[in-house]
Amino acid sequence: MFSKRAYSVIIGIVLALALVLVGCSKAGNASGAGDGKAGTASLGKTRTVEEIKKAGTIKIGVFSDKAPFGYVDNKGNYAGYDIEYGNRIAKDLGVKVEYVPVEAASRVEFLETNKVDIILANFTVTPERAEKVDFANPYMKVSLGVVSPTDNQVKDPKDLKDRKVIIVKGTTADTYLSKNLPEVKAQKFEQYTEVTSALSDKRGDAWVTDNTEALAWAGNNPGFTTSIPSFGTPDTIAAAVAKGNANLKDWINNHLVTLGKENFFHKNYEKTLKPVYGTAVNPDELVVEGGVVTK
């Protein structure tokens, strides 16, 4: 048996060790370590317009591999339709822009963890996404399309079930096929370059994606065609901010009105998309001015 003095010493040691462990646990949680989850201290915070101006930089999540919307050109610079819009946002805020590359499946997460202030990555508005992020008013219209080899075209969505279909994970194509054509067993990739490589290498018979992307890629790649130019429910593309950031969303919406008076997005189309689409697409079928879809 321990003496009363020895027992007191043991209890004191145990309590001291417990306090040390609690302190380590708290420190781990604060830095995102210790429990395998990101701690709040590492996540940053949702920023208002004034906070962005004060910081002097806005962080915008964009694609780096989806020409002509968001990509890195041969000089190492970001370019494309979404980039032109991002540049204008930064200019009118009076700040520098920091572009952060995102993948389709990570767009929501980058806003939820405040890694970026805005997502401008060809982000289609859907009810499911709107539960997790806040969308501003639209700046583009979109539907789904299908790219397939010119000599082996898929001309009816129902025929996709008999083909090797490829898609990008986390896109509206992914969601649409799961809900409306569950019999289609699509191979999913993380990046657009992986999908286009698979299509070029004949590892896939048909690529389901936004019709804006389908038309652009097929137009630049001989031997392929947008065999289904449009199907599914017509949707819109918009900037997205973190859920509850009404301050920044309102600024974007007011800014869209100003840009509409300048016909900004039609001019953007002429610069970035027309060289790709040529006369195959009427700009009014895709472009939205002032944040309002007119037809």
Coordinates of C-alpha atoms in Angstrom, one line a residue:
M1 CA 0.0 0.0 0.0
F2 CA 1.1 3.6 -0.7
S3 CA 1.6 6.0 2.1
K4 CA -0.6 9.1 2.1
R5 CA 2.4 11.2 1.0
A6 CA 3.2 8.9 -1.9
Y7 CA -0.4 8.8 -2.9
S8 CA -0.6 12.6 -3.0
V9 CA 2.6 12.7 -5.1
I10 CA 1.1 10.2 -7.6
I11 CA -2.1 12.2 -7.9
G12 CA -0.2 15.4 -8.5
I13 CA 1.8 13.8 -11.3
V14 CA -1.3 12.4 -13.0
L15 CA -3.0 15.8 -12.8
A16 CA 0.0 17.6 -14.2
L17 CA 0.2 15.1 -17.1
A18 CA -3.5 15.6 -17.8
L19 CA -3.0 19.4 -18.0
V20 CA -0.1 19.0 -20.4
L21 CA -2.2 16.7 -22.7
V22 CA -5.1 19.1 -22.7
G23 CA -2.8 22.0 -23.6
C24 CA -1.3 20.0 -26.5
S25 CA -4.7 19.1 -27.7
K26 CA -5.9 22.7 -27.8
A27 CA -2.7 23.8 -29.5
G28 CA -3.2 21.0 -32.1
N29 CA -6.8 22.0 -32.8
A30 CA -5.8 25.7 -33.2
S31 CA -3.3 24.8 -36.0
G32 CA -5.4 22.2 -37.7
A33 CA -3.2 19.4 -36.4
G34 CA -3.9 16.7 -33.8
D35 CA -7.4 15.6 -34.9
G36 CA -7.0 15.3 -38.6
K37 CA -9.3 18.3 -39.3
A38 CA -8.5 21.9 -40.3
G39 CA -8.6 24.1 -37.3
T40 CA -10.4 27.5 -37.4
A41 CA -7.2 29.3 -37.0
S42 CA -5.9 28.0 -40.4
L43 CA -9.1 28.7 -42.3
G44 CA -9.0 32.5 -42.4
K45 CA -12.3 34.4 -42.4
T46 CA -14.9 35.5 -44.9
R47 CA -14.0 39.0 -46.0
T48 CA -16.2 42.0 -46.8
V49 CA -15.5 44.4 -49.6
E50 CA -13.9 46.9 -47.2
E51 CA -11.6 44.2 -45.8
I52 CA -10.5 43.2 -49.3
K53 CA -9.8 46.8 -50.2
K54 CA -7.8 47.3 -47.0
A55 CA -5.8 44.1 -47.7
G56 CA -5.1 45.3 -51.2
T57 CA -5.6 41.9 -52.8
I58 CA -8.6 39.8 -53.8
K59 CA -8.3 36.0 -54.1
I60 CA -10.3 34.5 -57.0
G61 CA -10.6 30.8 -57.6
V62 CA -10.3 29.9 -61.3
F63 CA -9.6 27.0 -63.6
S64 CA -6.0 26.8 -64.9
D65 CA -6.7 24.2 -67.6
K66 CA -10.1 25.1 -69.2
A67 CA -9.4 27.3 -72.2
P68 CA -10.9 29.6 -73.4
F69 CA -12.5 30.3 -70.0
G70 CA -9.7 30.0 -67.4
Y71 CA -6.2 28.7 -68.3
V72 CA -2.5 29.5 -68.1
D73 CA -1.1 30.6 -71.4
N74 CA 2.3 29.9 -72.9
K75 CA 3.8 32.9 -71.1
G76 CA 2.6 31.6 -67.7
N77 CA -0.2 34.1 -67.3
Y78 CA -3.8 33.4 -66.6
A79 CA -6.1 34.1 -69.5
G80 CA -9.7 33.6 -70.7
Y81 CA -13.3 34.7 -70.4
D82 CA -13.5 34.3 -66.6
I83 CA -10.0 35.9 -66.1
E84 CA -11.1 39.0 -68.0
Y85 CA -14.0 39.3 -65.6
G86 CA -11.8 38.7 -62.6
N87 CA -9.3 41.4 -63.8
R88 CA -12.2 43.9 -64.1
I89 CA -13.5 43.1 -60.6
A90 CA -10.0 43.7 -59.1
K91 CA -9.5 46.9 -61.1
D92 CA -12.8 48.4 -60.0
L93 CA -12.2 47.4 -56.4
G94 CA -8.8 49.1 -56.7
V95 CA -6.8 46.0 -55.6
K96 CA -4.5 43.4 -57.0
V97 CA -5.8 40.0 -58.0
E98 CA -4.4 36.7 -56.9
Y99 CA -5.7 33.8 -58.9
V100 CA -5.9 30.4 -57.2
P101 CA -6.2 27.3 -59.3
V102 CA -9.2 25.1 -58.5
E103 CA -10.6 21.8 -59.8
A104 CA -14.3 21.4 -60.5
A105 CA -14.9 19.2 -57.4
S106 CA -13.0 21.6 -55.0
R107 CA -14.8 24.9 -55.9
V108 CA -17.3 24.7 -53.0
E109 CA -14.6 23.7 -50.5
F110 CA -12.4 26.6 -51.4
L111 CA -15.2 29.0 -50.5
E112 CA -16.2 27.1 -47.3
T113 CA -12.7 27.3 -46.0
N114 CA -12.1 30.9 -47.1
K115 CA -9.2 30.0 -49.3
V116 CA -10.6 32.4 -51.9
D117 CA -13.1 35.3 -51.8
I118 CA -14.8 34.5 -55.1
I119 CA -15.1 31.6 -57.5
L120 CA -15.0 32.4 -61.2
A121 CA -14.5 28.9 -62.6
N122 CA -17.3 28.4 -65.1
F123 CA -19.5 27.7 -62.1
T124 CA -23.0 26.6 -63.1
V125 CA -25.8 27.6 -60.6
T126 CA -27.6 24.6 -59.2
P127 CA -30.0 24.2 -56.2
E128 CA -27.5 21.8 -54.5
R129 CA -24.6 24.2 -54.8
A130 CA -26.8 27.1 -53.7
E131 CA -27.2 25.3 -50.3
K132 CA -23.5 25.6 -49.7
V133 CA -22.4 28.8 -51.4
D134 CA -24.1 32.1 -52.4
F135 CA -24.3 32.8 -56.1
A136 CA -24.4 36.3 -57.5
N137 CA -26.5 37.1 -60.6
P138 CA -25.4 35.3 -63.8
Y139 CA -23.0 36.4 -66.5
M140 CA -23.4 33.5 -68.9
K141 CA -25.9 30.9 -70.1
V142 CA -25.1 27.2 -70.4
S143 CA -26.5 23.7 -71.0
L144 CA -24.9 20.3 -71.5
G145 CA -23.2 19.1 -74.7
V146 CA -21.5 16.0 -75.9
V147 CA -18.2 15.7 -77.8
S148 CA -17.5 12.5 -79.7
P149 CA -15.3 11.4 -82.7
T150 CA -16.5 12.7 -86.0
D151 CA -16.5 9.2 -87.4
N152 CA -18.3 7.7 -84.4
Q153 CA -20.8 10.3 -83.2
V154 CA -23.2 10.1 -80.3
K155 CA -26.3 12.0 -81.4
D156 CA -28.8 11.1 -78.8
P157 CA -28.3 11.3 -75.0
K158 CA -30.0 7.9 -74.6
D159 CA -27.2 6.3 -76.6
L160 CA -24.7 7.3 -73.9
K161 CA -25.5 4.1 -72.0
D162 CA -23.9 2.0 -74.7
R163 CA -20.7 4.1 -74.9
K164 CA -17.6 4.7 -72.9
V165 CA -18.5 8.1 -71.3
I166 CA -16.0 10.3 -69.7
I167 CA -16.7 13.3 -67.4
V168 CA -15.0 15.7 -65.0
K169 CA -15.9 14.8 -61.4
G170 CA -18.1 17.4 -59.5
T171 CA -19.5 19.1 -62.7
T172 CA -23.1 19.5 -63.7
A173 CA -22.6 16.7 -66.2
D174 CA -21.7 14.4 -63.3
T175 CA -24.8 15.4 -61.4
Y176 CA -27.1 15.2 -64.4
L177 CA -26.0 11.8 -65.5
S178 CA -26.3 10.4 -61.9
K179 CA -29.9 11.7 -61.6
N180 CA -31.3 11.4 -65.1
L181 CA -29.3 8.7 -66.9
P182 CA -28.1 6.4 -64.0
E183 CA -27.6 3.5 -66.4
V184 CA -24.6 5.5 -67.9
K185 CA -21.4 4.3 -66.2
A186 CA -19.1 7.2 -66.7
Q187 CA -15.4 7.3 -66.0
K188 CA -14.6 10.3 -63.8
F189 CA -11.5 12.4 -63.9
E190 CA -10.4 15.3 -61.6
Q191 CA -9.1 17.6 -64.4
Y192 CA -10.2 18.7 -67.8
T193 CA -6.8 17.9 -69.3
E194 CA -7.2 14.3 -68.2
V195 CA -10.6 14.0 -69.9
T196 CA -9.4 15.5 -73.2
S197 CA -6.4 13.2 -73.2
A198 CA -8.6 10.2 -72.6
L199 CA -10.9 11.3 -75.5
S200 CA -7.9 11.8 -77.8
D201 CA -6.4 8.5 -76.8
K202 CA -9.7 6.7 -77.6
R203 CA -10.1 5.6 -74.0
G204 CA -13.6 7.3 -74.2
D205 CA -16.3 7.4 -76.8
A206 CA -18.1 10.5 -75.6
W207 CA -17.3 13.5 -73.3
V208 CA -20.3 15.1 -71.5
T209 CA -19.6 18.6 -70.4
D210 CA -20.9 22.2 -70.6
N211 CA -21.8 23.0 -74.2
T212 CA -19.6 26.1 -74.0
E213 CA -16.6 23.8 -73.3
A214 CA -17.8 21.2 -75.8
L215 CA -18.0 23.7 -78.6
A216 CA -14.7 25.3 -77.8
W217 CA -12.7 22.0 -77.5
A218 CA -14.2 20.3 -80.6
G219 CA -13.7 23.5 -82.6
N220 CA -10.0 23.3 -81.9
N221 CA -9.5 19.6 -82.3
P222 CA -9.9 18.1 -85.8
G223 CA -11.5 14.7 -85.8
F224 CA -14.0 15.6 -83.1
T225 CA -17.4 17.3 -83.1
T226 CA -20.0 18.6 -80.7
S227 CA -22.4 15.9 -81.8
I228 CA -25.1 17.0 -79.2
P229 CA -24.8 20.9 -79.0
S230 CA -27.4 21.2 -76.2
F231 CA -29.4 18.9 -73.9
G232 CA -30.7 18.9 -70.3
T233 CA -32.0 21.9 -68.5
P234 CA -30.6 25.3 -69.5
D235 CA -28.6 26.8 -66.7
T236 CA -26.6 29.9 -65.9
I237 CA -23.0 30.6 -64.8
A238 CA -22.3 33.0 -62.0
A239 CA -19.7 34.2 -59.5
A240 CA -20.0 32.5 -56.1
V241 CA -19.0 33.7 -52.7
A242 CA -19.0 32.1 -49.2
K243 CA -22.4 31.3 -47.8
G244 CA -23.7 34.4 -45.9
N245 CA -21.3 36.9 -47.5
A246 CA -24.1 39.3 -48.6
N247 CA -21.7 42.3 -48.6
L248 CA -19.5 40.9 -51.4
K249 CA -22.4 39.3 -53.3
D250 CA -24.3 42.6 -53.3
W251 CA -21.2 44.4 -54.6
I252 CA -20.8 41.9 -57.4
N253 CA -24.5 42.3 -58.4
N254 CA -24.3 46.1 -58.5
H255 CA -21.0 45.8 -60.5
L256 CA -22.8 43.6 -63.0
V257 CA -25.3 46.4 -63.6
T258 CA -22.5 48.8 -64.3
L259 CA -20.7 46.3 -66.7
G260 CA -24.0 45.7 -68.5
K261 CA -24.2 49.4 -69.4
E262 CA -20.8 49.0 -71.1
N263 CA -21.7 45.8 -72.8
F264 CA -18.7 44.3 -71.1
F265 CA -19.4 40.6 -71.6
H266 CA -20.1 41.0 -75.3
K267 CA -16.7 42.7 -75.6
N268 CA -15.2 40.0 -73.5
Y269 CA -16.8 37.4 -75.8
E270 CA -15.3 39.0 -78.8
K271 CA -11.8 39.0 -77.3
T272 CA -11.7 35.5 -75.7
L273 CA -14.5 33.3 -77.2
K274 CA -15.1 34.4 -80.7
P275 CA -11.6 33.4 -81.9
V276 CA -12.6 29.9 -80.8
Y277 CA -16.2 29.7 -81.7
G278 CA -16.1 31.7 -84.9
T279 CA -19.5 32.1 -86.5
A280 CA -20.8 28.8 -85.2
V281 CA -22.3 30.4 -82.1
N282 CA -24.4 33.5 -81.7
P283 CA -23.0 35.5 -78.7
D284 CA -26.5 36.2 -77.4
E285 CA -27.0 32.4 -76.9
L286 CA -24.4 32.5 -74.2
V287 CA -23.7 36.0 -72.9
V288 CA -25.7 37.6 -70.1
E289 CA -25.4 41.4 -69.5
G290 CA -26.3 43.3 -66.4
G291 CA -26.9 40.0 -64.4
V292 CA -30.3 39.5 -66.1
V293 CA -31.2 36.6 -68.5
T294 CA -33.4 38.1 -71.2
K295 CA -34.2 35.0 -73.2

